[in-house]
Amino acid sequence: MPSGRAAERSKLIQVVCIKQVADTETRVKIAPDGKSLDPVGVTWILNPYDEFAIEQALRVKEQAGGEVIAVSLGPAGVQTALRGVLALGADRAIHVRHDGPALDSLAVARALAEAVKPLAPGLVWFGKQAVDDDAAQVGPMLATLLSMPCVTVVAAFALEGGKATLEREIEGGREVIEVVLPAVLTTDKGLNEPRYASLKGIMAAKKKPIEERPAASGEAALEVVSLSLPPARGAGRIVGEGPAAVPELVRLLREEARVI
Amino acid sequence: MSVLVFIEQREGRVRPVTREVLGEATRIAAALGGPVVGVAAAAGDADLAALAEAGAERVLLAQHPRFATYDGEGYAAAVEAAVRVCSPQAVLFAASAMGKDLAPRVAARLGVGQASDCTHVQAGGGALIATRPVYAGKAIQRVRFPKSPALLTLRPKVFAATPKPGARAAVEPLAVDLSGPARERVLRVAAAAGGKVDLTESEIIVSGGRGLKGPENFRLVEELAKSLGATVGASRAVVDAGWRPHHDQVGQTGKTVSPKLYVAVGISGAIQHLAGMSSSRCIVAINKDPEAPIFKVADYGIVGDLFEIVPALTAEVEKLNAHA
C-alpha cells in the first residue's frame, strides 16, 4: 500500500460495490424451490443504500481526483445497474459474473475481494445493507478479508489527507470516528443527496468499459432451508369513528391487548 | 458444546439488549447441552461477575487501552480469541449498531457463515436453524450453518431475558494480540437530544405520516409519544419531504421494528412501511381513509380526523397516568 508522500502523488482509486435488488414495491412471491424469491414480474433496481455510496465516491473524486470503479456480482442483468452507475459518473465497471442460486454473504465477499484487491483502492464503498437479504455483512467481511479498517452505516463523511472523519448512528446518539485509509465504508441514507444521471452522462456511459470476470466459486458458509411468507395478521377491527372512539380504544389497549 | 455471547458495553455498562441475548443463549445451550460463556472487551476492570444473573457461567475479559470505546478490528480479534479458547457451537451478538458491525468481521476471520437479525433460533439434534425476516419482513428465511461455529445476531426486543438472581460468573482474562494503534478510532460519542431510545429498542412507537400535513404538526405525535413513554417514528414520505430525520424512518429503507405497541398516525400504509412494522405485537391505526391499507394490519383502528383524535388520545392516556 502506498503511504506518505507517495500516497499524495498517486491517484485515489475508489471502488463502489453495488447490488441489484428487487424493487421495494415488490410483493414477494416464493419460487417453486421454496427457498428463493420468484423473479417473475419483478422489477430490478439498484439497492437504495448504494446510491449514497456512489454519490459520496463521486464527490470525493470531484474533490481529490482519481478514478471511481463500480463493481457488482450477479447474473447478466446486473450490467444494467452498472451502466447506471457509469452514467452517474463512474469511470469503469467490473462485473463479477455469477449465475444460479444466490451466494451467501461470505462467498460474495470473497469473490468481490478477489476482484477488488488488485485495484489497490484507497476507499471501498458499499450501501449499509441490501434491501433484499438485509444481511449487512459483505462490506465488513470484505474489509476483514483484505485487512482494511471499516466503518459501517456512515451518515457524515469528511476526507483530509490520509484519514477520513465519519459519523455513524448508534443507539441513543452518534459516534464520531476517524479512520485511516485505505478503508471500507458502508453508507446510510441521509449521508448526501444522490444526483440523477444527465443525458450526457447516459450517452457517455455507453462507451465506458465493463470488464466481465467469473466469480470464484467457494464453499457455502450458510445454507437456505426455506423462504416463506410471514403469517398473515388477523384482521383487526375499527373501534369507531372520531375522538368519541378514544376511551374504548384505551380500554382495549389496557384490558384486551394489555400493552399500556 | 458451549454458546458464546458477545457482551456489549457502552461507557463501561453492559447494554440491556445483551441480557436478551444471554437469555436466548441459555435456551440454546440447554438444548445443546453446554455452558453459556460471555466475551467482553474493556480498557480496564469491568464488573461482569453479575452477568451470571443474565445467564453467563463464565466471562472471558479482554483488556486493552484500545478497548475504552468500540474498536471493530480489536473487538473482532477478542471474539476470535474467545472462540479459540472455548470452541463454541454458536456465537451470539445483538443485532445492534455494534453487533451488526462486529459479527461479520468475526465471521470473515473464522471463515464461517452468519445469520443476521434473527427472530427465532431452533436448536435440536446438535444443529441450529435460524429464522430471520428478509425483504424487511415481507418474507421469512430459515438458514442453517454448514460450518461451526454458527454466528447469529439477534433482533432486539424479540428474545426474553432469563434472570437468575444472585448467581455469580467466573471472570477470566483473555489474551488478545493487537499490534499497533487502532486504524478506526472513536473520537467522541454525541448523545441524541433528550436521551432518545432507538426505534429498534423501543417498547412503544408512535409514528406519523403525511396525514399530519406539515412538520410542525408532529408536535401532536410527540405529545402522544410522551404520554405513552414511546419513541417517535415516521413514514418514508415525511422523511423524504425533510420533515423528520432519516433515523426516524420505519420501513424497508428505514428501520424494521417489533415493539409491543405501534401507533400509526396519518400513515396510509405503503407496502414498504408495512414490511417494517407488521411484526409489532399490537398495532393501532388512526387515519381518515377507512380504505387505507394500514387498517388491514391494525389490531385496532379509529377512522377520522387525526387532529381531533390524537389530542383526545393523549389526554386519555395522561388521565390514566395520573391515576396510576
Tab-separated table of C-alpha atoms in Angstrom, chain B residues 82-268:
chain	number	residue	atom	x	y	z
B	82	ALA	CA	-12.530	-16.368	22.763
B	83	VAL	CA	-13.685	-18.783	20.054
B	84	ARG	CA	-10.227	-20.395	20.094
B	85	VAL	CA	-10.452	-20.722	23.894
B	86	CYS	CA	-13.918	-22.254	24.251
B	87	SER	CA	-14.694	-23.756	20.792
B	88	PRO	CA	-18.373	-22.794	20.887
B	89	GLN	CA	-21.037	-24.229	18.619
B	90	ALA	CA	-22.656	-20.812	18.296
B	91	VAL	CA	-21.587	-17.201	18.801
B	92	LEU	CA	-24.382	-14.740	19.520
B	93	PHE	CA	-24.439	-10.961	19.190
B	94	ALA	CA	-27.225	-8.402	19.489
B	95	ALA	CA	-28.324	-7.031	16.117
B	96	SER	CA	-27.396	-3.586	17.444
B	97	ALA	CA	-25.212	-0.927	15.817
B	98	MET	CA	-22.166	-2.567	17.454
B	99	GLY	CA	-23.185	-6.192	16.939
B	100	LYS	CA	-24.089	-5.658	13.286
B	101	ASP	CA	-20.682	-4.073	12.683
B	102	LEU	CA	-18.721	-6.662	14.633
B	103	ALA	CA	-20.255	-10.045	13.765
B	104	PRO	CA	-19.403	-10.053	10.010
B	105	ARG	CA	-15.774	-9.263	10.833
B	106	VAL	CA	-15.638	-12.257	13.165
B	107	ALA	CA	-17.366	-14.439	10.551
B	108	ALA	CA	-14.782	-13.453	7.924
B	109	ARG	CA	-11.916	-14.102	10.356
B	110	LEU	CA	-13.277	-17.557	11.140
B	111	GLY	CA	-14.455	-18.325	7.602
B	112	VAL	CA	-17.956	-19.208	8.783
B	113	GLY	CA	-21.487	-18.082	7.966
B	114	GLN	CA	-23.595	-15.557	9.820
B	115	ALA	CA	-27.370	-15.183	10.109
B	116	SER	CA	-28.313	-11.534	10.648
B	117	ASP	CA	-31.171	-10.119	12.705
B	118	CYS	CA	-32.641	-13.464	13.751
B	119	THR	CA	-36.082	-13.639	15.354
B	120	HIS	CA	-36.063	-17.331	16.255
B	121	VAL	CA	-33.425	-19.989	16.798
B	122	GLN	CA	-34.180	-23.700	16.661
B	123	ALA	CA	-31.629	-25.882	18.425
B	124	GLY	CA	-32.030	-29.615	18.228
B	125	GLY	CA	-30.202	-32.713	17.066
B	126	GLY	CA	-26.931	-30.843	17.551
B	127	ALA	CA	-27.731	-28.361	14.779
B	128	LEU	CA	-29.077	-24.832	14.656
B	129	ILE	CA	-31.628	-23.362	12.306
B	130	ALA	CA	-32.072	-19.588	12.412
B	131	THR	CA	-35.223	-17.789	11.328
B	132	ARG	CA	-34.825	-14.266	10.016
B	133	PRO	CA	-37.022	-11.760	8.229
B	134	VAL	CA	-35.821	-10.728	4.756
B	135	TYR	CA	-37.178	-8.073	2.375
B	136	ALA	CA	-37.749	-6.062	5.593
B	137	GLY	CA	-40.230	-8.663	6.798
B	138	LYS	CA	-42.098	-9.402	3.560
B	139	ALA	CA	-40.657	-12.915	3.719
B	140	ILE	CA	-39.140	-15.214	6.310
B	141	GLN	CA	-35.925	-17.098	5.634
B	142	ARG	CA	-34.657	-20.135	7.544
B	143	VAL	CA	-30.949	-20.893	7.318
B	144	ARG	CA	-28.570	-23.493	8.606
B	145	PHE	CA	-24.837	-23.433	9.163
B	146	PRO	CA	-22.581	-25.891	7.285
B	147	LYS	CA	-19.606	-24.682	9.348
B	148	SER	CA	-19.008	-24.298	13.046
B	149	PRO	CA	-19.360	-22.084	14.955
B	150	ALA	CA	-22.662	-20.628	13.769
B	151	LEU	CA	-22.706	-16.843	14.057
B	152	LEU	CA	-26.002	-15.103	14.757
B	153	THR	CA	-27.119	-11.580	15.503
B	154	LEU	CA	-30.420	-11.447	17.383
B	155	ARG	CA	-33.028	-8.781	16.820
B	156	PRO	CA	-33.608	-6.596	19.914
B	157	LYS	CA	-36.976	-6.785	21.695
B	158	VAL	CA	-37.726	-10.292	20.404
B	159	PHE	CA	-35.961	-12.585	22.892
B	160	ALA	CA	-36.653	-12.654	26.613
B	161	ALA	CA	-34.031	-12.323	29.327
B	162	THR	CA	-33.983	-15.157	31.887
B	163	PRO	CA	-32.835	-13.682	35.196
B	164	LYS	CA	-31.118	-15.918	37.760
B	165	PRO	CA	-30.944	-13.657	40.824
B	166	GLY	CA	-27.817	-13.894	42.938
B	167	ALA	CA	-25.685	-16.025	40.566
B	168	ARG	CA	-22.050	-15.001	40.043
B	169	ALA	CA	-19.887	-15.766	36.990
B	170	ALA	CA	-16.173	-16.512	36.911
B	171	VAL	CA	-14.387	-13.680	35.071
B	172	GLU	CA	-11.202	-14.867	33.358
B	173	PRO	CA	-8.619	-12.819	31.478
B	174	LEU	CA	-8.471	-13.336	27.704
B	175	ALA	CA	-5.224	-12.679	25.871
B	176	VAL	CA	-5.549	-10.756	22.610
B	177	ASP	CA	-2.598	-9.948	20.420
B	178	LEU	CA	-3.022	-6.477	18.922
B	179	SER	CA	-0.209	-4.883	17.010
B	180	GLY	CA	-0.055	-1.116	16.520
B	181	PRO	CA	-2.606	1.620	17.065
B	182	ALA	CA	-6.263	1.289	16.116
B	183	ARG	CA	-6.960	2.201	12.499
B	184	GLU	CA	-10.583	3.007	13.387
B	185	ARG	CA	-10.794	5.318	16.360
B	186	VAL	CA	-13.913	6.674	18.056
B	187	LEU	CA	-13.120	10.347	18.703
B	188	ARG	CA	-16.308	11.061	20.636
B	189	VAL	CA	-19.872	9.952	21.135
B	190	ALA	CA	-22.576	12.573	20.766
B	191	ALA	CA	-25.731	11.725	22.699
B	192	ALA	CA	-29.065	12.153	20.956
B	193	ALA	CA	-31.194	15.045	22.182
B	194	GLY	CA	-33.320	14.087	25.157
B	195	GLY	CA	-31.676	10.678	25.551
B	196	LYS	CA	-33.899	9.281	22.812
B	197	VAL	CA	-34.272	5.492	22.776
B	198	ASP	CA	-33.521	3.917	19.405
B	199	LEU	CA	-36.615	2.807	17.473
B	200	THR	CA	-35.353	-0.766	17.258
B	201	GLU	CA	-35.148	-0.968	21.050
B	202	SER	CA	-38.425	0.811	21.896
B	203	GLU	CA	-41.359	-0.862	23.655
B	204	ILE	CA	-43.830	1.601	22.177
B	205	ILE	CA	-43.575	3.600	18.946
B	206	VAL	CA	-45.839	6.385	17.699
B	207	SER	CA	-45.213	7.094	14.012
B	208	GLY	CA	-46.514	9.949	11.915
B	209	GLY	CA	-47.117	10.189	8.191
B	210	ARG	CA	-48.231	12.574	5.523
B	211	GLY	CA	-51.653	12.877	7.142
B	212	LEU	CA	-50.063	15.310	9.583
B	213	LYS	CA	-49.911	17.824	6.706
B	214	GLY	CA	-46.703	19.536	7.900
B	215	PRO	CA	-43.631	19.073	10.104
B	216	GLU	CA	-44.962	21.483	12.725
B	217	ASN	CA	-47.879	19.126	13.408
B	218	PHE	CA	-45.510	16.365	14.558
B	219	ARG	CA	-45.968	18.094	17.930
B	220	LEU	CA	-49.204	16.053	18.223
B	221	VAL	CA	-47.278	12.807	17.656
B	222	GLU	CA	-44.556	13.869	20.085
B	223	GLU	CA	-47.106	14.658	22.796
B	224	LEU	CA	-48.854	11.324	22.379
B	225	ALA	CA	-45.464	9.575	22.423
B	226	LYS	CA	-44.511	11.398	25.610
B	227	SER	CA	-47.709	10.338	27.362
B	228	LEU	CA	-47.087	6.692	26.377
B	229	GLY	CA	-43.341	6.740	27.081
B	230	ALA	CA	-42.886	6.000	23.391
B	231	THR	CA	-40.320	6.800	20.682
B	232	VAL	CA	-41.390	8.830	17.641
B	233	GLY	CA	-41.152	7.206	14.209
B	234	ALA	CA	-42.046	8.362	10.715
B	235	SER	CA	-43.046	7.130	7.277
B	236	ARG	CA	-40.694	7.350	4.299
B	237	ALA	CA	-42.865	10.055	2.703
B	238	VAL	CA	-42.309	12.523	5.538
B	239	VAL	CA	-38.600	11.681	5.848
B	240	ASP	CA	-38.126	12.221	2.120
B	241	ALA	CA	-40.005	15.517	2.475
B	242	GLY	CA	-37.479	16.559	5.113
B	243	TRP	CA	-39.994	16.758	7.983
B	244	ARG	CA	-38.133	14.204	10.089
B	245	PRO	CA	-34.540	12.887	10.178
B	246	HIS	CA	-33.777	9.609	8.445
B	247	HIS	CA	-33.130	7.738	11.675
B	248	ASP	CA	-36.836	8.132	12.490
B	249	GLN	CA	-37.910	6.204	9.373
B	250	VAL	CA	-39.721	2.895	9.788
B	251	GLY	CA	-39.897	0.585	6.753
B	252	GLN	CA	-37.831	-1.165	4.122
B	253	THR	CA	-35.337	1.680	3.609
B	254	GLY	CA	-35.538	2.623	7.276
B	255	LYS	CA	-35.817	0.533	10.406
B	256	THR	CA	-37.614	-2.734	10.930
B	257	VAL	CA	-39.243	-2.663	14.346
B	258	SER	CA	-41.091	-5.075	16.635
B	259	PRO	CA	-42.429	-3.046	19.591
B	260	LYS	CA	-45.248	-4.251	21.814
B	261	LEU	CA	-47.383	-1.294	20.652
B	262	TYR	CA	-47.131	0.578	17.338
B	263	VAL	CA	-49.402	3.565	16.765
B	264	ALA	CA	-49.607	4.757	13.135
B	265	VAL	CA	-50.905	8.305	12.850
B	266	GLY	CA	-51.860	9.572	9.403
B	267	ILE	CA	-49.928	6.776	7.691
B	268	SER	CA	-51.769	5.123	4.795
